[in-house]
Coordinates of C-alpha atoms in Angstrom, one line a residue:
N16 CA 0.0 0.0 0.0
V17 CA 2.8 2.4 0.9
V18 CA 4.5 1.9 -2.5
I19 CA 1.2 2.3 -4.4
N20 CA 0.4 5.5 -2.4
K21 CA 3.9 6.8 -3.2
N22 CA 3.4 6.1 -6.9
I23 CA 0.0 7.8 -6.9
D24 CA 1.5 10.8 -5.0
T25 CA 4.3 11.0 -7.5
K26 CA 1.9 10.9 -10.5
I27 CA -0.3 13.5 -8.9
E28 CA 2.7 15.8 -8.4
A29 CA 3.8 15.3 -12.0
N30 CA 0.3 16.1 -13.2
N31 CA 0.1 19.2 -11.0
T32 CA 3.4 20.4 -12.5
V33 CA 2.1 19.9 -16.0
I34 CA -1.2 21.6 -15.2
N35 CA 0.6 24.5 -13.5
Q36 CA 2.9 25.0 -16.5
N37 CA -0.1 24.9 -18.9
I38 CA -1.8 27.5 -16.8
K39 CA 1.3 29.7 -16.8
N40 CA 1.7 29.3 -20.6
A41 CA -2.0 30.2 -21.1
I42 CA -1.7 33.3 -18.9
N43 CA 1.5 34.4 -20.7
E44 CA -0.2 34.0 -24.1
N45 CA -3.2 35.9 -23.0
N46 CA -1.0 38.7 -21.6
T47 CA 0.9 38.9 -24.8
T48 CA -2.4 39.1 -26.8
I49 CA -3.8 41.8 -24.5
I50 CA -0.5 43.8 -24.7
N51 CA -0.5 43.6 -28.5
K52 CA -4.1 44.7 -28.8
V53 CA -3.5 47.6 -26.4
D54 CA -0.4 48.6 -28.3
K55 CA -2.3 48.6 -31.6
S56 CA -5.1 50.6 -30.1
V57 CA -2.7 53.2 -28.7
D58 CA -0.9 53.4 -32.1
V59 CA -4.2 54.0 -33.9
K60 CA -5.1 56.7 -31.4
I61 CA -1.7 58.4 -31.7
A62 CA -2.0 58.3 -35.5
E63 CA -5.5 59.9 -35.3
N64 CA -4.2 62.6 -32.9
N65 CA -1.3 63.3 -35.2
K66 CA -3.6 63.8 -38.1
T67 CA -5.8 66.2 -36.1
I68 CA -2.7 68.1 -34.9
N69 CA -1.3 68.3 -38.5
N70 CA -4.6 69.5 -39.9
T71 CA -4.9 72.1 -37.2
I72 CA -1.3 73.3 -37.8
N73 CA -2.0 73.4 -41.6
N74 CA -5.2 75.5 -40.9
V75 CA -3.2 77.9 -38.8
N76 CA -0.5 78.2 -41.4
V77 CA -3.1 79.0 -44.1
K78 CA -4.6 81.7 -41.8
V79 CA -1.1 83.1 -41.0
N80 CA -0.2 83.2 -44.7
G81 CA -3.5 85.0 -45.4
I82 CA -2.7 87.6 -42.7
K83 CA 0.8 88.1 -44.2
G84 CA -0.8 88.7 -47.6
D85 CA -3.3 91.2 -46.1
L86 CA -0.5 92.9 -44.2
N87 CA 1.7 93.2 -47.3
G88 CA -1.3 94.7 -49.2
L89 CA -1.9 97.2 -46.4
T90 CA 1.8 98.1 -46.2
K91 CA 1.9 98.8 -50.0
R92 CA -1.2 101.0 -49.7
V93 CA 0.2 102.9 -46.7
D94 CA 3.5 103.4 -48.6
Q95 CA 1.5 104.7 -51.6
N96 CA -0.6 107.0 -49.5
E97 CA 2.6 108.4 -47.9
K98 CA 4.0 109.1 -51.4
D99 CA 0.7 110.7 -52.4
I100 CA 0.7 112.9 -49.3
N101 CA 4.3 114.0 -49.8

């Protein structure tokens, strides 16, 4: 009986080791999957934010260029008015 019980205990311990390793492997695989999905989601959001930022910068640049054009036009008119006055 002692020998049989020892054999059973040994087999149970071996099975527990295999089960524990399988659980660890499954957890690691799930963690990797979760991390990859989160990374992809973050990358997509960063790309969307970059597009928004770039579009906003382009809109500001267009407005600045328009203001520069208006300012150049006003400067020319002021210069011409000064000539006309003098």
